[in-house]
Structures are given as C-alpha cells and as structure tokens.
Amino acid sequence: MGVLIIDTIEKGVVHLRSVYLDSNSGMPMWPEVISSMLPYMSEHYGNTSSIHAMGNEPKKAMEMARSHVAELIGADPTEVIFTSGATEAVNLALRGSTETASEGKKGIIYSQADHRTVTATAEDLSRKGVRTAMMPLDHLGAIKLKEAVSIMDQGGFHLLSMPFASQEVGTFQPVEDLVKEAAEREVLVHLDLTRSAFQVPIDVKKQGIDLATISSNDLLGPKGVGALYIKKGVRLKPILTGGGHERALRSGSENIPGIYGMGKAASIVKKRMGDYVPQMERVRDALIDGLLRIENTHLNGNMKMRLPNNANVRFDFIEGESILLMLDLNGIQAASGSACSSKTLEPSPTLMAMGLKHEEAHGSIQMTLNPNTTIDDIQYVLEVVPGIVENLREMSPLYNRIGD
Amino acid sequence: MSRIEYSKKVMEHFTNPRNVGTVDDADGIGTVGNPVCGDMMEISLKVEDGRIEDIKFRTFGCASAIATTSMLTEIIKGKTIEEAENISWDDVVKSLDGLPPVKVHCSHLAIDGLRKALYEYYRKRQIYRPDLIPKDEESHHESSPECE
C-alpha cells in the first residue's frame, strides 16, 4: 500500500480504481436526465410567465415535471412547488409556516436526526423569538416517541419537522406514530424526504403529511432544484417576494432545465426503484458485513430499519479524518463524523445525540451508495479498508493500551 | 475534503510516518491530549551522553497530528537535550511546509509531548524542571468547548 500511495502523491498517478461512497453529499445524474434537459437550455428559453408562443413549451415542461414529482410522492400536482433545492424548501416550510401560525402557537419541534438545514433554520428562528424544542434520539438514531409527545403536549408549537430517516445513520423515524400524535394536537408535520425519496416509496396523502421537502439531486437529477409539497389548506407566507411565480409562494423565473430534469429523474425513480433498491441494499449489506468483520468495528444506527444506501460504522482507536484521507488515497470517497474533518472541529451532532462518546464519533465513517454502486466496488473497498485500519491502529496509543 | 489543504510534506509523513512505536527502556515518555478531543500523542525517548539517541511516537488523530509527530521525531533524533528543549512548534510547522490554520494546534501538542518526555527524563535524575510541563494542554482546543 505504501508504495502506491507515495507514487500517487509524487507523480499524481491516477488510481487503479475509484469508488464513490459519498452519495449523501452529491449524486450522479441519470444519463437520460442530462439529455432531456438540453432543449430547455437551447431552443426553449422562453419565460413561463409570457403569454406568447415562446412561453408555451417551458410551461408545458414545468407542468409535466410537477406531475412526475407529485406522482412520486403521492401528491396532487397543485400541491407541489419548485424551489432552488432542499435548503430553500426547508426554509420556506419552517419560516413560511411560522409567519402564518397564530400568536402563541409559533413554535418548531425538531431533532438532531435532521439535516443541518433544518437545525440551522430552527436555531435562527429561535434567536428571533420563535419557540423551539429538540426531540431526543435513542441510541440507534430514532426519535424517542414518548418524549416527542410530551414536548407537543407542552403546547405552543405549530410545526414538527423530521426526516423520513436520519440524515447520517439512515435510521427510519417513527413517521406514522409522530404524524398521528401531531395531528391530534393540531401540529403540522414537515417531512424531509431528501435522502429517502429515491429509495423508499412514500405517499404523503395517505400518511397525512402537511409539508415535505424533496431534493432533485437526491433523485439523481440536477443540482440546484428542489420541491416543497404543501398540502391543500396549509398556509405559508413566501420568503421571497417578486413576480409571484409558483402561486406567489416562490417568486423568480423558474429554472426550467433543472425543473424538467428533476421531473424526469422523479419519473425514472418511480419506474425503476423496485429494481435498483433491492440490488443496492444487497450491495450495502455486503459492505456492512465485510466492515464489521474487522475487529473492534461497530455499526452506528439500526441494522434493519435503515435507508438501503446507508452504511455508518465506527472503528475503535482511530480517527475519522485519517481514515478518510487514507481511503481517498486509495480511490475511495467517503464521509466522517469526526470533528477533525469538519470546519468547526466539532464531532457530528447526530452521533452525539445518539449518545456516542466523542472518541466514538471521531472514529465514525459514513458510506452512502447510489444505484451505480456495484458489488465489485464493495469488494475492492473490503480489500483496502482492513489494511488502512490496521496501519492506523499500529500508530495509535489507544490500541495497545486496550490490547495489553 | 481537507486533502488539498495539506502540503506534500504533511501527506508524505502521514502516509509514510517515521519512528512509529515506543522506545524500549525509554528514559522519558510524554503523553498529551486525549481521545475526547480527537488527538492524543505519545513521545518516548532514549538519551545517551546528553543526546537523544532514539525517539518514537504513537498518535491517535488526524493526518496533521500524525505527520506532526512523525516530523518532530525526525527533527529531534540525534539532537542534544538542550537543542531539543529549544525546538518550537513553529520549527515543526515550517519543516512540514506549513499546516492549515485549524491544524496548527497539533504542532503545539507535539511539542508539549516532547517536553513532557524530557521532564520525565530529568525527573528520573532528580532534576525538577517544572518549566517543561505544558502550562495548559487544553488551551490548544479553544475551538472545541467540550475539550476545555
């Protein structure tokens, strides 16, 4: 291994192999999505708001995309509006609903299972005087139902936000139970479908969801597009003012190529999910099984109740950034819960909320798959990882200490 | 990913660290940092005729923590004790062609480890050198409140 790495550094040699396991950070696009977008960057450049002929084609494309996205999540097309991505959708859901909530009931319940977009937005609203509360997580990463209910019972909250599954460890959340409890207390539910929409079917109508965020790139569509599902009757105040696009909820000339691409991606996901998800899950299981064969290695999160593309493990005695860099030098791209690889030097809030110790969070690695990940990719990873872990442990003063 | 932020020297020492392990019959061992904060270093050394004949390290931490301790052992090996006492974190950082600002604390920690090992070497000879004890190890982690 040493020789290959030094070669790589000195000569910039390209790896024999590259395995991408950071799909939570960015997805490849379906090739047919890319080609489908092209006409909307060339001949169909008109604005949907124009009444002349050039506005027609983009308008048709946008409405077709809207039906595809709606169909994927079981919504009516009139309940879907396009945004610049999941971040904007989350902001609109949280801020927009706070604005319309009645005085004395402006409050948001969330958790560390959420993406940073939700926690950062809730924190900002809190600074502005909006009531906020965090639901605790159990050690597998699921929201604790009883505690969540007692928070709702305190009153003064208009919205509960939760991801379909934990962002980092992929643990499924008790969506059905929480929706039921929230509905009984007239608390709206915002469901973040960012990570789950391409791999777990959802029916927002049947499940009684009020607001739902979807990201285009997470459907293997283009970046810079997203959508918010707004159940009929749920009122939001727009966070952007302007020309009154998207039923005045999201002003700004629509990103037609992106929106069309997102719609196309949604239709492909809907059609093929049944084929690629079981395959992806088998590949992921092989990855987890292989990694757990390395001694003193543990799975973060729930073995069964987790997103099919998520593997999150921790290696005792070693630190995440070192592991990530070694993986990268061997052509494997992953992510870490370690403080040292983050800009803030803080370990992952999700892992900490699950009750992991600092040193356990520091040694955690997140590997996220996509439909293109193959069993060959995973075999290569499993050939490389044991050596990396062994090398770093040899260097670690914690390893021998425990081994003594 | 912070790979690009690291100099070639850092990456070279990270991937091919020198002097890993613990010196047999060490005259001094200095352990600093802790796993909670994400880095922990152990420096062990052997002194003969006032010179540091052998020095080894073991590190739990990020690439810069590993590279820093590796570089430190390379600089110190063969130096007199007096010379070793005068090596600063800045010398280590310069030898590595720099460290990203958020990683400079690694070099402070490495120097603390060395000085703790030297402190122990003196102590075994009934020489008390409190000046070699790191004043506040945890101050290297000001950005991580949980490490204070």
Coordinates of C-alpha atoms in Angstrom, one line a residue:
Chain A
M1 CA 0.0 0.0 0.0
G2 CA 2.8 2.4 1.0
V3 CA 4.4 2.4 -2.4
L4 CA 1.2 3.0 -4.3
I5 CA 0.4 6.0 -2.1
I6 CA 3.7 7.6 -2.4
D7 CA 3.6 7.2 -6.2
T8 CA 0.2 8.9 -6.1
I9 CA 1.5 11.9 -4.2
E10 CA 4.7 12.3 -6.1
K11 CA 3.5 11.8 -9.6
G12 CA -0.2 12.4 -9.3
V13 CA -0.8 8.9 -10.6
V14 CA -4.4 8.1 -11.2
H15 CA -5.8 5.3 -9.1
L16 CA -6.4 1.9 -10.4
R17 CA -9.9 2.2 -9.1
S18 CA -12.3 4.9 -7.9
V19 CA -15.2 4.0 -5.6
Y20 CA -17.6 6.8 -4.8
L21 CA -19.3 6.2 -1.4
D22 CA -20.4 9.8 -0.6
S23 CA -23.8 9.8 -2.3
N24 CA -25.3 11.8 0.6
S25 CA -23.1 14.7 -0.5
G26 CA -23.7 14.5 -4.2
M27 CA -25.3 12.1 -6.6
P28 CA -24.5 11.2 -10.2
M29 CA -27.3 12.0 -12.7
W30 CA -29.3 9.6 -14.7
P31 CA -27.8 10.0 -18.2
E32 CA -31.2 10.4 -19.9
V33 CA -32.0 13.2 -17.5
I34 CA -29.0 15.2 -18.8
S35 CA -30.0 14.8 -22.4
S36 CA -33.7 15.6 -21.6
M37 CA -32.6 18.9 -20.2
L38 CA -30.7 20.1 -23.2
P39 CA -33.6 21.5 -25.3
Y40 CA -34.5 23.7 -22.4
M41 CA -31.1 25.3 -22.4
S42 CA -31.2 25.9 -26.2
E43 CA -34.4 26.3 -28.2
H44 CA -37.0 26.6 -25.3
Y45 CA -35.6 29.5 -23.5
G46 CA -38.8 31.5 -23.1
N47 CA -40.3 32.5 -19.8
T48 CA -43.3 30.6 -18.5
S49 CA -45.0 33.9 -17.5
S50 CA -45.1 35.1 -21.1
I51 CA -48.3 34.8 -22.9
H52 CA -46.7 34.4 -26.4
A53 CA -45.7 31.2 -28.1
M54 CA -42.2 31.0 -26.6
G55 CA -43.6 30.7 -23.1
N56 CA -45.7 27.6 -24.0
E57 CA -43.1 24.9 -24.2
P58 CA -41.3 25.8 -21.0
K59 CA -44.7 26.0 -19.2
K60 CA -45.7 22.6 -20.5
A61 CA -42.3 21.1 -19.5
M62 CA -42.7 22.6 -16.0
E63 CA -46.2 21.2 -15.5
M64 CA -45.1 17.8 -16.7
A65 CA -42.3 17.8 -14.2
R66 CA -44.7 18.8 -11.5
S67 CA -46.9 15.8 -12.2
H68 CA -43.9 13.5 -12.1
V69 CA -42.7 14.8 -8.8
A70 CA -46.3 14.7 -7.4
E71 CA -46.8 11.2 -8.6
L72 CA -43.6 10.0 -6.9
I73 CA -44.8 11.1 -3.5
G74 CA -48.5 10.6 -3.9
A75 CA -49.4 14.3 -4.0
D76 CA -51.7 16.3 -6.3
P77 CA -49.6 18.4 -8.8
T78 CA -51.2 21.6 -7.4
E79 CA -49.6 20.8 -4.1
V80 CA -46.0 20.9 -5.4
I81 CA -43.9 24.0 -5.9
F82 CA -40.4 24.1 -7.2
T83 CA -37.5 25.8 -5.3
S84 CA -33.8 26.1 -5.8
G85 CA -33.2 23.0 -3.7
A86 CA -33.9 21.2 -0.5
T87 CA -32.4 24.1 1.5
E88 CA -34.9 26.6 0.2
A89 CA -37.8 24.2 0.5
V90 CA -36.9 23.6 4.2
N91 CA -36.6 27.4 4.8
L92 CA -39.9 28.0 3.1
A93 CA -41.6 25.3 5.2
L94 CA -40.2 26.4 8.5
R95 CA -40.2 30.1 8.1
G96 CA -43.3 30.4 5.9
S97 CA -45.4 28.3 8.4
T98 CA -44.1 30.3 11.4
E99 CA -45.3 33.5 9.7
T100 CA -48.8 32.2 9.3
A101 CA -49.1 30.5 12.7
S102 CA -51.2 32.2 15.2
E103 CA -49.5 34.1 18.0
G104 CA -48.8 31.9 21.0
K105 CA -48.5 28.9 18.7
K106 CA -45.3 29.9 16.8
G107 CA -43.0 27.0 17.6
I108 CA -40.9 24.3 15.9
I109 CA -40.1 20.9 17.2
Y110 CA -37.1 19.2 15.5
S111 CA -34.2 16.9 16.3
Q112 CA -30.6 16.1 15.6
A113 CA -31.7 13.4 13.1
D114 CA -32.4 16.4 10.9
H115 CA -30.1 17.8 8.3
R116 CA -28.2 20.9 9.3
T117 CA -30.6 22.9 7.1
V118 CA -33.4 22.2 9.5
T119 CA -31.4 22.7 12.7
A120 CA -29.7 25.9 11.5
T121 CA -33.1 27.4 10.4
A122 CA -34.7 26.4 13.7
E123 CA -31.8 27.9 15.6
D124 CA -32.2 31.2 13.6
L125 CA -35.9 31.3 14.2
S126 CA -35.2 30.7 17.9
R127 CA -32.9 33.7 18.0
K128 CA -35.8 35.7 16.6
G129 CA -38.1 34.7 19.5
V130 CA -39.8 31.6 18.0
R131 CA -40.2 28.8 20.4
T132 CA -38.2 25.7 19.5
A133 CA -37.6 22.3 21.1
M134 CA -35.5 19.3 20.3
M135 CA -36.8 15.7 20.4
P136 CA -34.2 13.4 21.9
L137 CA -32.9 10.4 19.9
D138 CA -32.4 6.8 21.0
H139 CA -29.0 5.1 20.7
L140 CA -30.0 3.8 17.2
G141 CA -30.8 7.3 16.0
A142 CA -34.6 7.2 16.1
I143 CA -36.7 10.0 17.6
K144 CA -38.0 9.0 21.1
L145 CA -41.7 8.9 20.6
K146 CA -42.8 9.4 24.2
E147 CA -40.5 12.4 24.7
A148 CA -41.6 13.9 21.4
V149 CA -45.3 13.6 22.5
S150 CA -44.6 15.2 25.9
I151 CA -42.9 18.1 24.1
M152 CA -46.0 18.5 21.9
D153 CA -48.2 18.4 25.0
Q154 CA -46.4 21.5 26.3
G155 CA -48.3 23.4 23.6
G156 CA -47.2 26.5 21.8
F157 CA -45.8 24.6 18.7
H158 CA -47.2 24.9 15.2
L159 CA -44.8 22.5 13.4
L160 CA -42.9 19.3 13.9
S161 CA -40.1 18.7 11.4
M162 CA -38.5 15.3 10.9
P163 CA -36.6 13.5 8.3
F164 CA -38.0 10.3 6.9
A165 CA -34.8 8.7 8.0
S166 CA -31.8 10.1 9.9
Q167 CA -29.5 12.0 7.6
E168 CA -26.3 10.5 8.8
V169 CA -27.0 7.0 10.0
G170 CA -30.1 6.3 7.9
T171 CA -32.3 5.1 10.8
F172 CA -36.0 5.2 9.9
Q173 CA -38.1 7.6 12.0
P174 CA -41.4 6.7 13.6
V175 CA -43.2 8.8 11.0
E176 CA -46.6 7.2 11.2
D177 CA -46.8 7.5 15.0
L178 CA -45.5 11.0 15.1
V179 CA -47.9 12.2 12.4
K180 CA -50.8 10.7 14.4
E181 CA -49.8 12.3 17.6
A182 CA -49.1 15.6 15.9
A183 CA -52.5 15.6 14.1
E184 CA -54.3 15.0 17.4
R185 CA -52.6 18.1 18.8
E186 CA -53.0 20.2 15.6
V187 CA -49.3 20.4 15.0
L188 CA -48.3 20.4 11.3
V189 CA -45.7 17.9 10.1
H190 CA -42.9 18.8 7.8
L191 CA -41.2 15.6 6.4
D192 CA -37.7 15.9 4.9
L193 CA -37.6 13.3 2.1
T194 CA -34.2 14.4 0.8
R195 CA -32.3 11.2 1.5
S196 CA -35.2 8.8 1.2
A197 CA -37.2 9.8 -1.9
F198 CA -35.1 7.8 -4.4
Q199 CA -35.0 4.7 -2.3
V200 CA -38.2 4.4 -0.2
P201 CA -41.7 4.8 -1.6
I202 CA -43.8 7.4 0.1
D203 CA -47.5 8.5 -0.1
V204 CA -47.8 11.9 1.6
K205 CA -51.5 11.9 1.2
K206 CA -52.1 8.6 2.8
Q207 CA -49.6 9.3 5.6
G208 CA -51.2 12.7 6.4
I209 CA -48.1 14.8 5.8
D210 CA -48.6 18.6 5.7
L211 CA -45.3 19.7 4.2
A212 CA -42.5 17.7 2.5
T213 CA -39.1 18.6 1.1
I214 CA -37.6 16.8 -1.9
S215 CA -34.2 17.4 -3.5
S216 CA -33.6 16.9 -7.2
N217 CA -30.0 15.8 -6.9
D218 CA -31.1 13.1 -4.4
L219 CA -33.3 11.7 -7.2
L220 CA -30.2 11.6 -9.4
G221 CA -31.4 14.7 -11.0
P222 CA -29.6 18.0 -11.5
K223 CA -28.4 20.1 -8.5
G224 CA -29.9 23.5 -7.7
V225 CA -33.6 22.3 -7.9
G226 CA -35.9 21.0 -5.2
A227 CA -39.6 21.0 -4.4
L228 CA -41.9 21.5 -1.5
Y229 CA -45.1 19.6 -1.1
I230 CA -47.7 21.8 0.6
K231 CA -50.9 20.0 1.5
K232 CA -54.1 21.8 0.3
G233 CA -55.2 24.2 3.0
V234 CA -51.8 24.6 4.6
R235 CA -50.9 28.3 4.5
L236 CA -47.3 29.6 4.1
K237 CA -46.0 33.1 3.7
P238 CA -43.4 33.3 0.9
I239 CA -39.8 34.0 1.9
L240 CA -39.0 35.5 -1.5
T241 CA -41.0 38.4 -2.9
G242 CA -41.2 39.3 -6.6
G243 CA -43.2 38.4 -9.6
G244 CA -45.5 36.0 -7.8
H245 CA -44.4 32.7 -9.5
E246 CA -45.5 29.3 -8.1
R247 CA -48.8 30.6 -6.8
A248 CA -47.0 33.5 -5.3
L249 CA -45.1 31.1 -2.9
R250 CA -41.8 31.2 -4.8
S251 CA -41.1 34.3 -6.9
G252 CA -38.4 34.2 -9.5
S253 CA -38.3 32.9 -13.1
E254 CA -38.3 29.2 -12.9
N255 CA -35.2 27.1 -13.6
I256 CA -36.8 25.2 -16.4
P257 CA -33.9 22.9 -17.4
G258 CA -33.4 22.0 -13.8
I259 CA -37.1 21.5 -13.1
Y260 CA -37.6 19.4 -16.2
G261 CA -34.6 17.3 -15.2
M262 CA -36.0 16.9 -11.7
G263 CA -39.3 15.7 -13.2
K264 CA -37.6 13.3 -15.5
A265 CA -35.5 12.0 -12.6
A266 CA -38.6 11.5 -10.5
S267 CA -40.3 9.5 -13.2
I268 CA -37.2 7.3 -13.6
V269 CA -37.0 6.7 -9.9
K270 CA -40.7 5.9 -9.7
K271 CA -40.3 3.4 -12.6
R272 CA -37.0 1.7 -11.5
M273 CA -37.0 1.9 -7.8
G274 CA -38.3 -1.6 -7.5
D275 CA -35.3 -2.9 -9.4
Y276 CA -32.3 -1.0 -8.2
V277 CA -33.2 -0.7 -4.5
P278 CA -33.1 -4.4 -3.6
Q279 CA -29.8 -4.6 -5.6
M280 CA -28.4 -1.5 -3.8
E281 CA -29.4 -2.9 -0.4
R282 CA -27.7 -6.3 -1.1
V283 CA -24.5 -4.4 -2.0
R284 CA -24.8 -2.2 1.1
D285 CA -25.4 -5.3 3.3
A286 CA -22.2 -6.9 1.8
L287 CA -20.4 -3.7 2.7
I288 CA -21.6 -3.6 6.3
D289 CA -21.0 -7.3 6.8
G290 CA -17.5 -7.0 5.5
L291 CA -16.6 -4.0 7.5
L292 CA -18.0 -5.5 10.7
R293 CA -15.6 -8.4 10.2
I294 CA -12.8 -6.1 11.1
E295 CA -12.3 -6.4 14.9
N296 CA -13.4 -3.6 17.2
T297 CA -15.7 -2.2 14.5
H298 CA -19.3 -1.3 15.2
L299 CA -22.4 -0.3 13.2
N300 CA -23.9 3.1 14.0
G301 CA -27.7 3.1 13.7
N302 CA -30.2 0.3 13.2
M303 CA -29.2 -2.8 11.3
K304 CA -32.6 -3.4 9.7
M305 CA -34.6 -0.2 10.0
R306 CA -32.3 2.0 7.9
L307 CA -32.1 3.5 4.4
P308 CA -30.9 0.9 1.9
N309 CA -28.0 3.1 0.7
N310 CA -26.5 3.9 4.1
A311 CA -23.6 2.3 6.0
N312 CA -22.2 4.1 9.0
V313 CA -19.5 2.3 11.1
R314 CA -17.1 3.3 13.7
F315 CA -13.6 1.9 14.1
D316 CA -12.2 1.9 17.7
F317 CA -8.9 3.6 18.5
I318 CA -8.5 5.6 15.3
E319 CA -9.7 8.9 14.0
G320 CA -12.0 9.6 11.1
E321 CA -10.0 12.2 9.1
S322 CA -7.0 9.9 8.9
I323 CA -9.3 7.1 7.7
L324 CA -10.9 9.3 5.1
L325 CA -7.6 10.5 3.7
M326 CA -6.2 7.0 3.5
L327 CA -9.4 5.9 1.8
D328 CA -9.1 8.8 -0.6
L329 CA -5.5 8.0 -1.4
N330 CA -6.8 4.5 -2.4
G331 CA -9.5 5.9 -4.6
I332 CA -12.4 5.5 -2.1
Q333 CA -14.5 8.6 -1.3
A334 CA -16.5 8.6 2.0
A335 CA -17.5 10.9 4.8
S336 CA -16.8 11.1 8.5
G337 CA -18.5 12.1 11.8
S338 CA -15.1 13.2 13.1
A339 CA -14.6 16.7 14.4
C340 CA -11.2 16.9 12.7
S341 CA -12.7 16.6 9.2
S342 CA -15.3 19.3 9.9
K343 CA -14.7 23.0 9.6
T344 CA -15.9 23.6 13.2
L345 CA -13.8 20.8 14.8
E346 CA -17.0 19.6 16.3
P347 CA -18.0 15.9 16.1
S348 CA -21.3 15.0 14.4
P349 CA -24.3 16.4 16.4
T350 CA -26.4 13.4 15.2
L351 CA -23.9 10.8 16.6
M352 CA -23.5 12.8 19.8
A353 CA -27.3 13.0 20.2
M354 CA -27.4 9.2 19.9
G355 CA -25.2 9.0 22.9
L356 CA -21.9 8.1 21.3
K357 CA -18.8 9.2 23.1
H358 CA -16.6 11.8 21.5
E359 CA -14.0 9.3 20.6
E360 CA -16.6 7.1 19.0
A361 CA -17.9 9.9 16.9
H362 CA -14.3 10.8 15.9
G363 CA -13.8 7.2 14.5
S364 CA -17.1 7.1 12.6
I365 CA -17.2 6.7 8.8
Q366 CA -20.3 7.2 6.7
M367 CA -20.5 5.4 3.4
T368 CA -23.5 6.1 1.2
L369 CA -24.3 4.2 -2.0
N370 CA -26.3 5.0 -5.2
P371 CA -27.8 2.8 -7.8
N372 CA -24.5 2.7 -9.7
T373 CA -22.5 1.2 -6.8
T374 CA -21.6 -2.4 -7.7
I375 CA -20.6 -5.4 -5.7
D376 CA -17.1 -5.2 -7.3
D377 CA -16.8 -1.7 -5.9
I378 CA -17.5 -3.1 -2.4
Q379 CA -15.2 -6.0 -2.8
Y380 CA -12.4 -3.5 -3.6
V381 CA -13.3 -1.4 -0.5
L382 CA -13.3 -4.5 1.6
E383 CA -9.8 -5.4 0.3
V384 CA -8.4 -2.0 1.2
V385 CA -10.1 -1.0 4.5
P386 CA -8.7 -3.7 6.8
G387 CA -5.1 -2.6 5.9
I388 CA -5.8 1.1 6.5
V389 CA -7.5 0.4 9.8
E390 CA -4.6 -1.9 10.9
N391 CA -1.9 0.7 9.9
L392 CA -3.6 3.5 11.8
R393 CA -4.2 1.3 14.8
E394 CA -0.5 0.3 14.8
M395 CA 0.2 4.0 15.2
S396 CA -2.5 4.7 17.9
P397 CA -1.6 4.9 21.6
L398 CA -5.1 3.8 22.4
Y399 CA -4.9 0.5 20.6
N400 CA -2.1 -1.2 22.6
R401 CA -3.4 0.2 25.8
I402 CA -6.6 -1.7 25.4
G403 CA -4.9 -4.7 23.9
D404 CA -2.4 -5.0 26.8
Chain B
M1 CA -12.1 17.3 2.0
S2 CA -9.0 18.7 3.5
R3 CA -6.5 16.8 1.4
I4 CA -5.7 19.7 -0.7
E5 CA -5.1 21.9 2.3
Y6 CA -2.2 19.7 3.4
S7 CA 1.3 20.3 2.0
K8 CA 3.1 17.4 0.2
K9 CA 5.4 17.1 3.2
V10 CA 2.4 16.6 5.5
M11 CA 0.9 13.9 3.2
E12 CA 4.3 12.2 2.8
H13 CA 4.8 12.0 6.6
F14 CA 1.2 10.9 7.1
T15 CA 1.4 8.1 4.6
N16 CA 4.9 7.1 5.5
P17 CA 5.4 8.0 9.1
R18 CA 8.9 7.7 10.6
N19 CA 9.7 6.3 14.1
V20 CA 6.4 4.8 14.9
G21 CA 6.2 2.9 18.2
T22 CA 7.5 3.1 21.7
V23 CA 11.3 3.1 22.6
D24 CA 12.4 0.2 24.7
D25 CA 13.5 1.1 28.2
A26 CA 12.6 4.7 27.5
D27 CA 14.2 7.4 29.6
G28 CA 11.1 9.5 29.3
I29 CA 7.6 9.1 27.9
G30 CA 5.3 12.1 27.4
T31 CA 1.6 11.6 26.7
V32 CA -0.6 14.6 25.8
G33 CA -4.1 15.3 24.5
N34 CA -7.0 12.9 24.9
P35 CA -9.3 10.8 22.7
V36 CA -12.3 13.0 23.6
C37 CA -10.7 15.9 21.8
G38 CA -9.7 13.8 18.8
D39 CA -6.0 13.7 19.2
M40 CA -3.6 12.0 21.6
M41 CA 0.1 11.7 21.2
E42 CA 2.8 9.7 23.0
I43 CA 6.5 10.6 22.6
S44 CA 9.1 8.2 24.1
L45 CA 12.9 8.8 24.0
K46 CA 16.2 7.4 25.0
V47 CA 19.1 9.6 26.0
E48 CA 22.8 8.7 25.8
D49 CA 25.6 11.1 26.6
G50 CA 23.3 14.1 26.6
R51 CA 22.0 13.2 23.1
I52 CA 18.6 11.9 22.1
E53 CA 19.7 8.5 20.7
D54 CA 16.2 7.2 19.9
I55 CA 12.8 8.8 19.8
K56 CA 9.4 7.2 18.8
F57 CA 5.8 8.3 18.7
R58 CA 2.3 6.9 18.7
T59 CA -0.6 9.1 17.7
F60 CA -4.4 8.9 17.7
G61 CA -5.6 11.7 15.5
C62 CA -6.0 13.3 12.1
A63 CA -3.4 13.4 9.3
S64 CA -1.7 16.5 10.6
A65 CA -1.4 15.1 14.1
I66 CA 0.3 12.0 12.7
A67 CA 2.5 14.0 10.3
T68 CA 3.5 16.5 13.1
T69 CA 4.7 13.8 15.5
S70 CA 6.5 12.0 12.7
M71 CA 8.3 15.2 11.7
L72 CA 9.1 16.0 15.3
T73 CA 10.8 12.7 15.9
E74 CA 12.8 13.2 12.7
I75 CA 14.0 16.7 13.8
I76 CA 14.8 15.6 17.3
K77 CA 16.7 12.4 16.7
G78 CA 20.4 12.9 17.4
K79 CA 20.0 16.3 18.9
T80 CA 21.3 17.2 22.3
I81 CA 18.8 17.6 25.1
E82 CA 19.4 21.4 25.2
E83 CA 18.8 21.6 21.4
A84 CA 15.6 19.5 21.8
E85 CA 14.3 21.8 24.5
N86 CA 14.7 24.8 22.2
I87 CA 12.7 23.3 19.3
S88 CA 9.4 25.2 18.9
W89 CA 6.1 24.3 17.3
D90 CA 6.9 26.8 14.6
D91 CA 10.1 24.8 13.6
V92 CA 7.9 21.8 13.2
V93 CA 5.3 23.6 11.1
K94 CA 8.0 25.1 8.9
S95 CA 9.6 21.7 8.3
L96 CA 6.2 20.5 7.2
D97 CA 5.9 23.4 4.7
G98 CA 3.0 24.7 6.8
L99 CA -0.2 23.4 8.3
P100 CA -3.8 24.6 7.7
P101 CA -4.6 27.2 10.5
V102 CA -7.2 24.9 12.2
K103 CA -4.5 22.2 12.5
V104 CA -1.7 24.3 14.0
H105 CA -2.7 23.2 17.5
C106 CA -1.3 19.7 16.5
S107 CA 2.2 21.1 16.5
H108 CA 1.7 22.7 19.9
L109 CA 0.5 19.4 21.2
A110 CA 3.5 17.6 19.7
I111 CA 6.0 20.0 21.4
D112 CA 4.1 19.5 24.7
G113 CA 4.6 15.8 24.3
L114 CA 8.3 16.1 23.7
R115 CA 8.7 18.4 26.7
K116 CA 6.7 16.1 28.9
A117 CA 9.0 13.3 27.9
L118 CA 12.1 15.4 28.7
Y119 CA 10.5 16.4 32.0
E120 CA 10.3 12.8 32.9
Y121 CA 13.9 12.2 31.8
Y122 CA 15.1 14.9 34.2
R123 CA 12.8 13.8 37.0
K124 CA 14.3 10.3 36.9
R125 CA 17.6 12.1 37.6
Q126 CA 16.1 14.0 40.5
I127 CA 16.2 17.2 38.5
Y128 CA 12.9 19.1 38.8
R129 CA 12.1 21.1 35.6
P130 CA 8.5 22.5 36.0
D131 CA 9.2 24.8 33.1
L132 CA 8.9 21.7 30.8
I133 CA 5.3 20.9 31.9
P134 CA 2.8 22.2 29.4
K135 CA 1.0 25.2 31.0
D136 CA -2.4 24.4 29.7
E137 CA -2.7 21.5 27.3
E138 CA -6.4 22.1 26.8
S139 CA -5.9 25.6 25.5
H140 CA -5.0 24.0 22.2
H141 CA -8.6 23.2 21.9
E142 CA -10.2 26.5 22.4
S143 CA -12.4 26.0 19.3
S144 CA -13.9 22.8 20.9
P145 CA -15.7 23.8 24.0
E146 CA -16.2 20.2 25.1
C147 CA -12.4 19.8 25.2
E148 CA -11.9 22.6 27.7

